[in-house]
Amino acid sequence: MSYGTNILRFLGLLICILTISCSKDNTLQISVNSDEGIWLQELTSPKYNGRKTGTIECTMAKDYIVEELYKLGYTPKVQTFNFKDSITMNNIIVDIPGEIDSLVIIGAHYDGAVASKYYQAATDNASGVVALLSIAKHIGHSKFRTKLCFWDGEESTSNLVFNGSKYFVNSEVDKHRIRWYCNLDCCGRLNDDIYLYYSQSIQDLCSNAYELVSTYDNPNFNILKKIQNNRGSDYVPFMNAGIPIWGWNDCSTLKFNHTIDDRQDKVSISKIQYISTITLKMLQFL
Ligand SMILES: [Zn+2]
């Protein structure tokens, strides 16, 4: 065996090792080096047992989100209500004053579909909750009065859905002031596609706002735009009340939704960070 062959073998092995470590880094996105990674790690932990509405573990998840919001300097309000079959639900609301007394709302549901320690409810919807916490961390000054809402009861309970957001819309005294609602549900899946969706009435507004900020550089993500119909997530109660909606989504073809395969290794922290950043940039033009 020649010296040259040995060198080639060594280089081949080195390339192999480097490839394996790189692909490992690309698939294992969860790093506790960022707040987003820490939040995702915590919310998908087995101790929350899938965060099913009405369970003690869902209440624990609520307490964790409230605690993190306090750490970010907010005083969140918990909107508690009793649902059918005596289930207690809790929305968490952060109210941020703005220069203009028009109200905008950004929401994500924190409950999961199944009570199981094997069910992490990672893309649906720890990813949206983490994106909303990231927005809370970075929003600072706001043009419009802004409510950041963490919804309970989005998933089916007693055959009804969107219970937290529905309760909010029905009880919001400033409903007439709501300019739009932005929804973050299943927005952090580890793939390259992201849907930016909107009501037809604000199609141009949203599309133009995105175009104005799209120079923010993250070429890995392919942004697809669509007009949203009124089914699927917490934007429905807002649409039904005649309020324009928009949001981000990437799971319309998810096969693992509501199964134990919806795990944190299906989530991209960099996509969550991209969505929270681009949303904050779009707020200037919406
Ligand atoms: Zn969801």
PDB file of N, CA and C in Angstrom, residues 112-209:
ATOM      1  N   GLY A 112     -51.865  20.865  23.800  1.00  0.00           N
ATOM      2  CA  GLY A 112     -51.594  19.799  22.842  1.00  0.00           C
ATOM      3  C   GLY A 112     -52.814  18.911  22.642  1.00  0.00           C
ATOM      4  N   ALA A 113     -52.748  18.039  21.638  1.00  0.00           N
ATOM      5  CA  ALA A 113     -53.932  17.271  21.240  1.00  0.00           C
ATOM      6  C   ALA A 113     -54.147  15.997  22.059  1.00  0.00           C
ATOM      7  N   VAL A 114     -53.078  15.468  22.648  1.00  0.00           N
ATOM      8  CA  VAL A 114     -53.166  14.141  23.277  1.00  0.00           C
ATOM      9  C   VAL A 114     -52.478  14.179  24.644  1.00  0.00           C
ATOM     10  N   ALA A 115     -53.092  13.547  25.661  1.00  0.00           N
ATOM     11  CA  ALA A 115     -52.426  13.441  26.971  1.00  0.00           C
ATOM     12  C   ALA A 115     -51.550  12.195  26.970  1.00  0.00           C
ATOM     13  N   SER A 116     -50.238  12.385  26.793  1.00  0.00           N
ATOM     14  CA  SER A 116     -49.299  11.266  26.804  1.00  0.00           C
ATOM     15  C   SER A 116     -47.892  11.799  27.011  1.00  0.00           C
ATOM     16  N   LYS A 117     -47.123  11.105  27.851  1.00  0.00           N
ATOM     17  CA  LYS A 117     -45.742  11.579  28.062  1.00  0.00           C
ATOM     18  C   LYS A 117     -44.884  11.336  26.827  1.00  0.00           C
ATOM     19  N   TYR A 118     -45.412  10.538  25.876  1.00  0.00           N
ATOM     20  CA  TYR A 118     -44.672  10.291  24.628  1.00  0.00           C
ATOM     21  C   TYR A 118     -45.006  11.332  23.554  1.00  0.00           C
ATOM     22  N   TYR A 119     -46.021  12.142  23.831  1.00  0.00           N
ATOM     23  CA  TYR A 119     -46.461  13.139  22.854  1.00  0.00           C
ATOM     24  C   TYR A 119     -45.877  14.500  23.241  1.00  0.00           C
ATOM     25  N   GLN A 120     -45.032  15.040  22.376  1.00  0.00           N
ATOM     26  CA  GLN A 120     -44.342  16.303  22.697  1.00  0.00           C
ATOM     27  C   GLN A 120     -45.073  17.544  22.169  1.00  0.00           C
ATOM     28  N   ALA A 121     -46.015  17.320  21.222  1.00  0.00           N
ATOM     29  CA  ALA A 121     -46.703  18.459  20.594  1.00  0.00           C
ATOM     30  C   ALA A 121     -45.688  19.544  20.214  1.00  0.00           C
ATOM     31  N   ALA A 122     -44.663  19.137  19.490  1.00  0.00           N
ATOM     32  CA  ALA A 122     -43.516  20.012  19.227  1.00  0.00           C
ATOM     33  C   ALA A 122     -43.796  21.020  18.108  1.00  0.00           C
ATOM     34  N   THR A 123     -44.116  20.518  16.900  1.00  0.00           N
ATOM     35  CA  THR A 123     -44.456  21.488  15.845  1.00  0.00           C
ATOM     36  C   THR A 123     -45.832  22.099  16.127  1.00  0.00           C
ATOM     37  N   ASP A 124     -46.728  21.293  16.653  1.00  0.00           N
ATOM     38  CA  ASP A 124     -48.117  21.712  16.937  1.00  0.00           C
ATOM     39  C   ASP A 124     -48.367  21.683  18.449  1.00  0.00           C
ATOM     40  N   ASN A 125     -48.073  22.688  19.258  1.00  0.00           N
ATOM     41  CA  ASN A 125     -47.644  23.964  18.739  1.00  0.00           C
ATOM     42  C   ASN A 125     -46.606  24.610  19.659  1.00  0.00           C
ATOM     43  N   ALA A 126     -45.698  23.769  20.190  1.00  0.00           N
ATOM     44  CA  ALA A 126     -44.597  24.377  20.947  1.00  0.00           C
ATOM     45  C   ALA A 126     -43.848  25.353  20.043  1.00  0.00           C
ATOM     46  N   SER A 127     -43.772  25.036  18.723  1.00  0.00           N
ATOM     47  CA  SER A 127     -43.029  25.911  17.806  1.00  0.00           C
ATOM     48  C   SER A 127     -43.640  27.319  17.757  1.00  0.00           C
ATOM     49  N   GLY A 128     -44.973  27.401  17.723  1.00  0.00           N
ATOM     50  CA  GLY A 128     -45.642  28.713  17.696  1.00  0.00           C
ATOM     51  C   GLY A 128     -45.475  29.453  19.016  1.00  0.00           C
ATOM     52  N   VAL A 129     -45.532  28.711  20.129  1.00  0.00           N
ATOM     53  CA  VAL A 129     -45.367  29.330  21.450  1.00  0.00           C
ATOM     54  C   VAL A 129     -43.963  29.917  21.580  1.00  0.00           C
ATOM     55  N   VAL A 130     -42.978  29.165  21.114  1.00  0.00           N
ATOM     56  CA  VAL A 130     -41.595  29.639  21.179  1.00  0.00           C
ATOM     57  C   VAL A 130     -41.426  30.885  20.288  1.00  0.00           C
ATOM     58  N   ALA A 131     -42.042  30.862  19.103  1.00  0.00           N
ATOM     59  CA  ALA A 131     -41.983  32.046  18.217  1.00  0.00           C
ATOM     60  C   ALA A 131     -42.608  33.258  18.915  1.00  0.00           C
ATOM     61  N   LEU A 132     -43.720  33.034  19.624  1.00  0.00           N
ATOM     62  CA  LEU A 132     -44.391  34.159  20.303  1.00  0.00           C
ATOM     63  C   LEU A 132     -43.576  34.660  21.495  1.00  0.00           C
ATOM     64  N   LEU A 133     -42.943  33.738  22.224  1.00  0.00           N
ATOM     65  CA  LEU A 133     -42.055  34.163  23.321  1.00  0.00           C
ATOM     66  C   LEU A 133     -40.876  34.965  22.755  1.00  0.00           C
ATOM     67  N   SER A 134     -40.381  34.532  21.591  1.00  0.00           N
ATOM     68  CA  SER A 134     -39.278  35.232  20.948  1.00  0.00           C
ATOM     69  C   SER A 134     -39.715  36.642  20.527  1.00  0.00           C
ATOM     70  N   ILE A 135     -40.942  36.764  20.030  1.00  0.00           N
ATOM     71  CA  ILE A 135     -41.495  38.084  19.690  1.00  0.00           C
ATOM     72  C   ILE A 135     -41.596  38.933  20.955  1.00  0.00           C
ATOM     73  N   ALA A 136     -42.076  38.323  22.051  1.00  0.00           N
ATOM     74  CA  ALA A 136     -42.183  39.052  23.331  1.00  0.00           C
ATOM     75  C   ALA A 136     -40.812  39.571  23.771  1.00  0.00           C
ATOM     76  N   LYS A 137     -39.803  38.752  23.531  1.00  0.00           N
ATOM     77  CA  LYS A 137     -38.445  39.134  23.947  1.00  0.00           C
ATOM     78  C   LYS A 137     -37.926  40.343  23.158  1.00  0.00           C
ATOM     79  N   HIS A 138     -38.294  40.403  21.868  1.00  0.00           N
ATOM     80  CA  HIS A 138     -37.678  41.415  21.000  1.00  0.00           C
ATOM     81  C   HIS A 138     -38.565  42.603  20.629  1.00  0.00           C
ATOM     82  N   ILE A 139     -39.848  42.583  20.979  1.00  0.00           N
ATOM     83  CA  ILE A 139     -40.767  43.578  20.401  1.00  0.00           C
ATOM     84  C   ILE A 139     -40.459  45.005  20.851  1.00  0.00           C
ATOM     85  N   GLY A 140     -40.086  45.214  22.104  1.00  0.00           N
ATOM     86  CA  GLY A 140     -39.755  46.566  22.578  1.00  0.00           C
ATOM     87  C   GLY A 140     -40.884  47.547  22.329  1.00  0.00           C
ATOM     88  N   HIS A 141     -40.570  48.618  21.639  1.00  0.00           N
ATOM     89  CA  HIS A 141     -41.529  49.674  21.329  1.00  0.00           C
ATOM     90  C   HIS A 141     -42.527  49.197  20.257  1.00  0.00           C
ATOM     91  N   SER A 142     -43.790  49.557  20.419  1.00  0.00           N
ATOM     92  CA  SER A 142     -44.784  49.115  19.443  1.00  0.00           C
ATOM     93  C   SER A 142     -45.633  50.286  18.943  1.00  0.00           C
ATOM     94  N   LYS A 143     -45.880  50.290  17.611  1.00  0.00           N
ATOM     95  CA  LYS A 143     -46.691  51.361  17.012  1.00  0.00           C
ATOM     96  C   LYS A 143     -48.146  51.252  17.493  1.00  0.00           C
ATOM     97  N   PHE A 144     -48.686  50.048  17.385  1.00  0.00           N
ATOM     98  CA  PHE A 144     -50.055  49.805  17.819  1.00  0.00           C
ATOM     99  C   PHE A 144     -50.057  49.168  19.202  1.00  0.00           C
ATOM    100  N   ARG A 145     -51.131  49.374  19.943  1.00  0.00           N
ATOM    101  CA  ARG A 145     -51.294  48.596  21.166  1.00  0.00           C
ATOM    102  C   ARG A 145     -51.340  47.119  20.736  1.00  0.00           C
ATOM    103  N   THR A 146     -50.576  46.297  21.400  1.00  0.00           N
ATOM    104  CA  THR A 146     -50.409  44.904  20.947  1.00  0.00           C
ATOM    105  C   THR A 146     -50.704  43.931  22.079  1.00  0.00           C
ATOM    106  N   LYS A 147     -51.520  42.936  21.793  1.00  0.00           N
ATOM    107  CA  LYS A 147     -51.721  41.872  22.776  1.00  0.00           C
ATOM    108  C   LYS A 147     -51.078  40.598  22.242  1.00  0.00           C
ATOM    109  N   LEU A 148     -50.209  40.020  23.059  1.00  0.00           N
ATOM    110  CA  LEU A 148     -49.629  38.719  22.734  1.00  0.00           C
ATOM    111  C   LEU A 148     -50.419  37.686  23.532  1.00  0.00           C
ATOM    112  N   CYS A 149     -51.059  36.743  22.837  1.00  0.00           N
ATOM    113  CA  CYS A 149     -51.977  35.819  23.509  1.00  0.00           C
ATOM    114  C   CYS A 149     -51.531  34.372  23.328  1.00  0.00           C
ATOM    115  N   PHE A 150     -51.409  33.682  24.432  1.00  0.00           N
ATOM    116  CA  PHE A 150     -51.093  32.255  24.430  1.00  0.00           C
ATOM    117  C   PHE A 150     -52.398  31.538  24.740  1.00  0.00           C
ATOM    118  N   TRP A 151     -52.947  30.858  23.722  1.00  0.00           N
ATOM    119  CA  TRP A 151     -54.294  30.279  23.851  1.00  0.00           C
ATOM    120  C   TRP A 151     -54.261  28.892  24.466  1.00  0.00           C
ATOM    121  N   ASP A 152     -55.254  28.633  25.280  1.00  0.00           N
ATOM    122  CA  ASP A 152     -55.534  27.271  25.738  1.00  0.00           C
ATOM    123  C   ASP A 152     -56.660  26.727  24.839  1.00  0.00           C
ATOM    124  N   GLY A 153     -56.846  25.409  24.839  1.00  0.00           N
ATOM    125  CA  GLY A 153     -58.027  24.791  24.249  1.00  0.00           C
ATOM    126  C   GLY A 153     -58.206  24.936  22.750  1.00  0.00           C
ATOM    127  N   GLU A 154     -57.103  25.042  21.993  1.00  0.00           N
ATOM    128  CA  GLU A 154     -57.263  25.084  20.532  1.00  0.00           C
ATOM    129  C   GLU A 154     -57.657  23.712  19.995  1.00  0.00           C
ATOM    130  N   GLU A 155     -57.032  22.689  20.566  1.00  0.00           N
ATOM    131  CA  GLU A 155     -57.296  21.318  20.091  1.00  0.00           C
ATOM    132  C   GLU A 155     -58.679  20.857  20.559  1.00  0.00           C
ATOM    133  N   SER A 156     -59.183  19.834  19.923  1.00  0.00           N
ATOM    134  CA  SER A 156     -60.550  19.368  20.162  1.00  0.00           C
ATOM    135  C   SER A 156     -60.775  18.902  21.607  1.00  0.00           C
ATOM    136  N   THR A 157     -61.803  19.463  22.224  1.00  0.00           N
ATOM    137  CA  THR A 157     -62.239  19.066  23.557  1.00  0.00           C
ATOM    138  C   THR A 157     -63.761  19.070  23.525  1.00  0.00           C
ATOM    139  N   SER A 158     -64.385  17.989  23.937  1.00  0.00           N
ATOM    140  CA  SER A 158     -65.839  17.848  23.816  1.00  0.00           C
ATOM    141  C   SER A 158     -66.300  18.183  22.401  1.00  0.00           C
ATOM    142  N   ASN A 159     -65.499  17.784  21.436  1.00  0.00           N
ATOM    143  CA  ASN A 159     -65.779  18.011  20.014  1.00  0.00           C
ATOM    144  C   ASN A 159     -65.819  19.471  19.593  1.00  0.00           C
ATOM    145  N   LEU A 160     -65.279  20.366  20.432  1.00  0.00           N
ATOM    146  CA  LEU A 160     -65.205  21.766  20.039  1.00  0.00           C
ATOM    147  C   LEU A 160     -63.747  22.198  19.995  1.00  0.00           C
ATOM    148  N   VAL A 161     -63.455  23.120  19.092  1.00  0.00           N
ATOM    149  CA  VAL A 161     -62.068  23.565  18.906  1.00  0.00           C
ATOM    150  C   VAL A 161     -61.955  25.085  19.068  1.00  0.00           C
ATOM    151  N   PHE A 162     -60.741  25.585  19.136  1.00  0.00           N
ATOM    152  CA  PHE A 162     -60.424  27.023  19.227  1.00  0.00           C
ATOM    153  C   PHE A 162     -61.113  27.678  20.439  1.00  0.00           C
ATOM    154  N   ASN A 163     -61.169  26.928  21.559  1.00  0.00           N
ATOM    155  CA  ASN A 163     -61.969  27.392  22.690  1.00  0.00           C
ATOM    156  C   ASN A 163     -61.387  28.640  23.359  1.00  0.00           C
ATOM    157  N   GLY A 164     -60.057  28.687  23.510  1.00  0.00           N
ATOM    158  CA  GLY A 164     -59.440  29.852  24.150  1.00  0.00           C
ATOM    159  C   GLY A 164     -59.596  31.110  23.319  1.00  0.00           C
ATOM    160  N   SER A 165     -59.291  31.010  22.015  1.00  0.00           N
ATOM    161  CA  SER A 165     -59.390  32.194  21.154  1.00  0.00           C
ATOM    162  C   SER A 165     -60.852  32.627  20.988  1.00  0.00           C
ATOM    163  N   LYS A 166     -61.754  31.641  20.944  1.00  0.00           N
ATOM    164  CA  LYS A 166     -63.191  31.954  20.815  1.00  0.00           C
ATOM    165  C   LYS A 166     -63.663  32.727  22.050  1.00  0.00           C
ATOM    166  N   TYR A 167     -63.226  32.260  23.242  1.00  0.00           N
ATOM    167  CA  TYR A 167     -63.612  32.936  24.480  1.00  0.00           C
ATOM    168  C   TYR A 167     -63.079  34.373  24.470  1.00  0.00           C
ATOM    169  N   PHE A 168     -61.835  34.522  24.035  1.00  0.00           N
ATOM    170  CA  PHE A 168     -61.214  35.856  23.992  1.00  0.00           C
ATOM    171  C   PHE A 168     -62.008  36.791  23.077  1.00  0.00           C
ATOM    172  N   VAL A 169     -62.296  36.322  21.863  1.00  0.00           N
ATOM    173  CA  VAL A 169     -62.994  37.183  20.892  1.00  0.00           C
ATOM    174  C   VAL A 169     -64.376  37.578  21.427  1.00  0.00           C
ATOM    175  N   ASN A 170     -65.069  36.605  22.057  1.00  0.00           N
ATOM    176  CA  ASN A 170     -66.406  36.909  22.568  1.00  0.00           C
ATOM    177  C   ASN A 170     -66.380  37.859  23.754  1.00  0.00           C
ATOM    178  N   SER A 171     -65.272  37.876  24.515  1.00  0.00           N
ATOM    179  CA  SER A 171     -65.253  38.677  25.743  1.00  0.00           C
ATOM    180  C   SER A 171     -64.415  39.952  25.629  1.00  0.00           C
ATOM    181  N   GLU A 172     -63.733  40.144  24.509  1.00  0.00           N
ATOM    182  CA  GLU A 172     -62.834  41.299  24.366  1.00  0.00           C
ATOM    183  C   GLU A 172     -63.642  42.592  24.234  1.00  0.00           C
ATOM    184  N   VAL A 173     -63.487  43.484  25.227  1.00  0.00           N
ATOM    185  CA  VAL A 173     -64.273  44.725  25.204  1.00  0.00           C
ATOM    186  C   VAL A 173     -63.811  45.667  24.077  1.00  0.00           C
ATOM    187  N   ASP A 174     -62.544  45.539  23.689  1.00  0.00           N
ATOM    188  CA  ASP A 174     -62.020  46.418  22.625  1.00  0.00           C
ATOM    189  C   ASP A 174     -62.025  45.729  21.253  1.00  0.00           C
ATOM    190  N   LYS A 175     -62.944  44.786  21.084  1.00  0.00           N
ATOM    191  CA  LYS A 175     -62.999  44.020  19.825  1.00  0.00           C
ATOM    192  C   LYS A 175     -63.106  44.931  18.596  1.00  0.00           C
ATOM    193  N   HIS A 176     -63.889  46.003  18.742  1.00  0.00           N
ATOM    194  CA  HIS A 176     -64.088  46.916  17.607  1.00  0.00           C
ATOM    195  C   HIS A 176     -62.801  47.632  17.213  1.00  0.00           C
ATOM    196  N   ARG A 177     -61.812  47.638  18.115  1.00  0.00           N
ATOM    197  CA  ARG A 177     -60.543  48.306  17.815  1.00  0.00           C
ATOM    198  C   ARG A 177     -59.516  47.365  17.174  1.00  0.00           C
ATOM    199  N   ILE A 178     -59.841  46.070  17.053  1.00  0.00           N
ATOM    200  CA  ILE A 178     -58.824  45.115  16.557  1.00  0.00           C
ATOM    201  C   ILE A 178     -58.574  45.354  15.063  1.00  0.00           C
ATOM    202  N   ARG A 179     -57.340  45.647  14.747  1.00  0.00           N
ATOM    203  CA  ARG A 179     -56.947  45.927  13.350  1.00  0.00           C
ATOM    204  C   ARG A 179     -56.744  44.617  12.592  1.00  0.00           C
ATOM    205  N   TRP A 180     -56.030  43.668  13.198  1.00  0.00           N
ATOM    206  CA  TRP A 180     -55.875  42.332  12.636  1.00  0.00           C
ATOM    207  C   TRP A 180     -55.405  41.372  13.710  1.00  0.00           C
ATOM    208  N   TYR A 181     -55.531  40.082  13.406  1.00  0.00           N
ATOM    209  CA  TYR A 181     -55.006  39.033  14.272  1.00  0.00           C
ATOM    210  C   TYR A 181     -53.960  38.238  13.488  1.00  0.00           C
ATOM    211  N   CYS A 182     -52.807  37.982  14.112  1.00  0.00           N
ATOM    212  CA  CYS A 182     -51.748  37.169  13.485  1.00  0.00           C
ATOM    213  C   CYS A 182     -51.607  35.859  14.248  1.00  0.00           C
ATOM    214  N   ASN A 183     -51.644  34.737  13.531  1.00  0.00           N
ATOM    215  CA  ASN A 183     -51.643  33.410  14.167  1.00  0.00           C
ATOM    216  C   ASN A 183     -50.342  32.656  13.924  1.00  0.00           C
ATOM    217  N   LEU A 184     -49.829  32.055  14.996  1.00  0.00           N
ATOM    218  CA  LEU A 184     -48.605  31.247  14.906  1.00  0.00           C
ATOM    219  C   LEU A 184     -48.939  29.828  15.335  1.00  0.00           C
ATOM    220  N   ASP A 185     -49.194  28.964  14.374  1.00  0.00           N
ATOM    221  CA  ASP A 185     -49.542  27.572  14.691  1.00  0.00           C
ATOM    222  C   ASP A 185     -48.810  26.675  13.688  1.00  0.00           C
ATOM    223  N   CYS A 186     -48.046  25.712  14.187  1.00  0.00           N
ATOM    224  CA  CYS A 186     -47.281  24.797  13.319  1.00  0.00           C
ATOM    225  C   CYS A 186     -46.391  25.583  12.363  1.00  0.00           C
ATOM    226  N   CYS A 187     -45.562  26.442  12.911  1.00  0.00           N
ATOM    227  CA  CYS A 187     -44.756  27.305  12.043  1.00  0.00           C
ATOM    228  C   CYS A 187     -43.259  27.026  12.158  1.00  0.00           C
ATOM    229  N   GLY A 188     -42.862  25.940  12.812  1.00  0.00           N
ATOM    230  CA  GLY A 188     -41.431  25.724  13.002  1.00  0.00           C
ATOM    231  C   GLY A 188     -40.917  24.391  12.520  1.00  0.00           C
ATOM    232  N   ARG A 189     -41.629  23.805  11.543  1.00  0.00           N
ATOM    233  CA  ARG A 189     -41.225  22.485  11.072  1.00  0.00           C
ATOM    234  C   ARG A 189     -39.879  22.520  10.342  1.00  0.00           C
ATOM    235  N   LEU A 190     -39.116  21.482  10.559  1.00  0.00           N
ATOM    236  CA  LEU A 190     -37.778  21.381   9.954  1.00  0.00           C
ATOM    237  C   LEU A 190     -37.904  21.063   8.454  1.00  0.00           C
ATOM    238  N   ASN A 191     -38.243  22.074   7.673  1.00  0.00           N
ATOM    239  CA  ASN A 191     -38.200  21.961   6.210  1.00  0.00           C
ATOM    240  C   ASN A 191     -38.036  23.375   5.660  1.00  0.00           C
ATOM    241  N   ASP A 192     -38.026  23.522   4.364  1.00  0.00           N
ATOM    242  CA  ASP A 192     -37.706  24.829   3.796  1.00  0.00           C
ATOM    243  C   ASP A 192     -38.920  25.693   3.472  1.00  0.00           C
ATOM    244  N   ASP A 193     -40.118  25.120   3.539  1.00  0.00           N
ATOM    245  CA  ASP A 193     -41.301  25.862   3.098  1.00  0.00           C
ATOM    246  C   ASP A 193     -42.015  26.554   4.259  1.00  0.00           C
ATOM    247  N   ILE A 194     -42.470  27.751   4.003  1.00  0.00           N
ATOM    248  CA  ILE A 194     -43.303  28.470   4.977  1.00  0.00           C
ATOM    249  C   ILE A 194     -44.456  29.113   4.203  1.00  0.00           C
ATOM    250  N   TYR A 195     -45.685  28.935   4.712  1.00  0.00           N
ATOM    251  CA  TYR A 195     -46.810  29.663   4.139  1.00  0.00           C
ATOM    252  C   TYR A 195     -47.018  30.960   4.898  1.00  0.00           C
ATOM    253  N   LEU A 196     -47.094  32.052   4.140  1.00  0.00           N
ATOM    254  CA  LEU A 196     -47.606  33.306   4.693  1.00  0.00           C
ATOM    255  C   LEU A 196     -49.053  33.368   4.220  1.00  0.00           C
ATOM    256  N   TYR A 197     -49.992  33.319   5.156  1.00  0.00           N
ATOM    257  CA  TYR A 197     -51.403  33.329   4.738  1.00  0.00           C
ATOM    258  C   TYR A 197     -52.111  34.565   5.310  1.00  0.00           C
ATOM    259  N   TYR A 198     -53.236  34.907   4.683  1.00  0.00           N
ATOM    260  CA  TYR A 198     -53.948  36.128   5.080  1.00  0.00           C
ATOM    261  C   TYR A 198     -55.377  36.075   4.590  1.00  0.00           C
ATOM    262  N   SER A 199     -56.221  36.921   5.229  1.00  0.00           N
ATOM    263  CA  SER A 199     -57.580  37.129   4.725  1.00  0.00           C
ATOM    264  C   SER A 199     -57.464  37.875   3.404  1.00  0.00           C
ATOM    265  N   GLN A 200     -58.467  37.655   2.537  1.00  0.00           N
ATOM    266  CA  GLN A 200     -58.464  38.340   1.245  1.00  0.00           C
ATOM    267  C   GLN A 200     -58.430  39.865   1.432  1.00  0.00           C
ATOM    268  N   SER A 201     -59.125  40.347   2.489  1.00  0.00           N
ATOM    269  CA  SER A 201     -59.246  41.799   2.693  1.00  0.00           C
ATOM    270  C   SER A 201     -57.899  42.472   2.982  1.00  0.00           C
ATOM    271  N   ILE A 202     -56.908  41.720   3.501  1.00  0.00           N
ATOM    272  CA  ILE A 202     -55.599  42.344   3.742  1.00  0.00           C
ATOM    273  C   ILE A 202     -54.493  41.666   2.917  1.00  0.00           C
ATOM    274  N   GLN A 203     -54.899  41.056   1.841  1.00  0.00           N
ATOM    275  CA  GLN A 203     -53.929  40.371   0.961  1.00  0.00           C
ATOM    276  C   GLN A 203     -52.807  41.322   0.521  1.00  0.00           C
ATOM    277  N   ASP A 204     -53.202  42.510  -0.001  1.00  0.00           N
ATOM    278  CA  ASP A 204     -52.181  43.437  -0.504  1.00  0.00           C
ATOM    279  C   ASP A 204     -51.324  43.986   0.632  1.00  0.00           C
ATOM    280  N   LEU A 205     -51.988  44.331   1.743  1.00  0.00           N
ATOM    281  CA  LEU A 205     -51.278  44.882   2.899  1.00  0.00           C
ATOM    282  C   LEU A 205     -50.195  43.910   3.381  1.00  0.00           C
ATOM    283  N   CYS A 206     -50.569  42.642   3.552  1.00  0.00           N
ATOM    284  CA  CYS A 206     -49.628  41.631   4.067  1.00  0.00           C
ATOM    285  C   CYS A 206     -48.538  41.326   3.060  1.00  0.00           C
ATOM    286  N   SER A 207     -48.971  41.129   1.820  1.00  0.00           N
ATOM    287  CA  SER A 207     -48.031  40.762   0.784  1.00  0.00           C
ATOM    288  C   SER A 207     -46.995  41.872   0.594  1.00  0.00           C
ATOM    289  N   ASN A 208     -47.475  43.134   0.581  1.00  0.00           N
ATOM    290  CA  ASN A 208     -46.546  44.264   0.426  1.00  0.00           C
ATOM    291  C   ASN A 208     -45.625  44.401   1.632  1.00  0.00           C
ATOM    292  N   ALA A 209     -46.178  44.220   2.835  1.00  0.00           N
ATOM    293  CA  ALA A 209     -45.345  44.318   4.052  1.00  0.00           C
ATOM    294  C   ALA A 209     -44.244  43.272   3.989  1.00  0.00           C
TER     295      ALA A 209
END
